[in-house]
mmCIF file with all atom_site columns, C-alpha atoms in Angstrom:
data_model
loop_
_atom_site.group_PDB
_atom_site.id
_atom_site.type_symbol
_atom_site.label_atom_id
_atom_site.label_alt_id
_atom_site.label_comp_id
_atom_site.label_asym_id
_atom_site.label_entity_id
_atom_site.label_seq_id
_atom_site.pdbx_PDB_ins_code
_atom_site.Cartn_x
_atom_site.Cartn_y
_atom_site.Cartn_z
_atom_site.occupancy
_atom_site.B_iso_or_equiv
_atom_site.pdbx_formal_charge
_atom_site.auth_seq_id
_atom_site.auth_comp_id
_atom_site.auth_asym_id
_atom_site.auth_atom_id
_atom_site.pdbx_PDB_model_num
ATOM 1  C CA . MET R 1 1  ? -16.334 12.647  27.923 1.00 56.00 ? 1  MET R CA 1
ATOM 2  C CA . ARG R 1 2  ? -13.698 15.085  29.187 1.00 56.00 ? 2  ARG R CA 1
ATOM 3  C CA . SER R 1 3  ? -15.252 15.898  32.563 1.00 60.00 ? 3  SER R CA 1
ATOM 4  C CA . LYS R 1 4  ? -12.381 15.065  34.909 1.00 62.00 ? 4  LYS R CA 1
ATOM 5  C CA . PRO R 1 5  ? -8.706  15.762  34.105 1.00 59.00 ? 5  PRO R CA 1
ATOM 6  C CA . GLY R 1 6  ? -7.729  12.549  35.911 1.00 57.00 ? 6  GLY R CA 1
ATOM 7  C CA . GLU R 1 7  ? -9.942  10.387  33.710 1.00 58.00 ? 7  GLU R CA 1
ATOM 8  C CA . GLU R 1 8  ? -8.484  11.795  30.482 1.00 60.00 ? 8  GLU R CA 1
ATOM 9  C CA . PRO R 1 9  ? -5.100  10.028  30.727 1.00 57.00 ? 9  PRO R CA 1
ATOM 10 C CA . THR R 1 10 ? -6.784  6.821   31.919 1.00 60.00 ? 10 THR R CA 1
ATOM 11 C CA . GLU R 1 11 ? -9.150  6.587   28.947 1.00 59.00 ? 11 GLU R CA 1
ATOM 12 C CA . PRO R 1 12 ? -6.484  6.836   26.208 1.00 58.00 ? 12 PRO R CA 1
ATOM 13 C CA . TYR R 1 13 ? -4.374  4.228   27.994 1.00 58.00 ? 13 TYR R CA 1
ATOM 14 C CA . THR R 1 14 ? -7.196  1.674   28.013 1.00 56.00 ? 14 THR R CA 1
ATOM 15 C CA . TYR R 1 15 ? -8.075  2.528   24.416 1.00 56.00 ? 15 TYR R CA 1
ATOM 16 C CA . LEU R 1 16 ? -4.482  2.072   23.256 1.00 57.00 ? 16 LEU R CA 1
ATOM 17 C CA . GLN R 1 17 ? -4.174  -1.224  25.122 1.00 57.00 ? 17 GLN R CA 1
ATOM 18 C CA . LEU R 1 18 ? -7.418  -2.569  23.656 1.00 58.00 ? 18 LEU R CA 1
ATOM 19 C CA . ASP R 1 19 ? -6.774  -1.149  20.172 1.00 57.00 ? 19 ASP R CA 1
ATOM 20 C CA . PRO R 1 20 ? -3.576  -2.996  19.139 1.00 58.00 ? 20 PRO R CA 1
ATOM 21 C CA . PRO R 1 21 ? -4.763  -6.534  20.070 1.00 58.00 ? 21 PRO R CA 1
ATOM 22 C CA . ARG R 1 22 ? -8.148  -6.027  18.400 1.00 60.00 ? 22 ARG R CA 1
ATOM 23 C CA . ARG R 1 23 ? -6.620  -4.608  15.226 1.00 62.00 ? 23 ARG R CA 1
ATOM 24 C CA . VAL R 1 24 ? -4.128  -7.467  15.029 1.00 62.00 ? 24 VAL R CA 1
ATOM 25 C CA . GLU R 1 25 ? -6.934  -10.009 15.446 1.00 64.00 ? 25 GLU R CA 1
ATOM 26 C CA . VAL R 1 26 ? -8.997  -8.370  12.705 1.00 66.00 ? 26 VAL R CA 1
ATOM 27 C CA . ASN R 1 27 ? -5.988  -8.278  10.374 1.00 67.00 ? 27 ASN R CA 1
ATOM 28 C CA . LEU R 1 28 ? -5.245  -11.958 11.015 1.00 66.00 ? 28 LEU R CA 1
ATOM 29 C CA . GLU R 1 29 ? -8.895  -12.864 10.450 1.00 68.00 ? 29 GLU R CA 1
ATOM 30 C CA . GLN R 1 30 ? -9.042  -10.940 7.169  1.00 68.00 ? 30 GLN R CA 1
ATOM 31 C CA . THR R 1 31 ? -5.827  -12.502 5.862  1.00 69.00 ? 31 THR R CA 1
ATOM 32 C CA . GLY R 1 32 ? -6.968  -15.966 6.985  1.00 63.00 ? 32 GLY R CA 1
ATOM 33 C CA . SER R 1 33 ? -10.375 -15.660 5.323  1.00 61.00 ? 33 SER R CA 1
ATOM 34 C CA . GLU R 1 34 ? -8.972  -14.206 2.108  1.00 58.00 ? 34 GLU R CA 1
ATOM 35 C CA . PRO R 1 35 ? -6.174  -16.368 0.607  1.00 60.00 ? 35 PRO R CA 1
#
């Protein structure tokens, strides 16, 4: 999806912002489920 040069920098930013919180939640869930 690299059509516009202006959208490129915006996509990674949103991905990075949504990645860390989701990964942390998954890690916490896995550790909580498995003692």
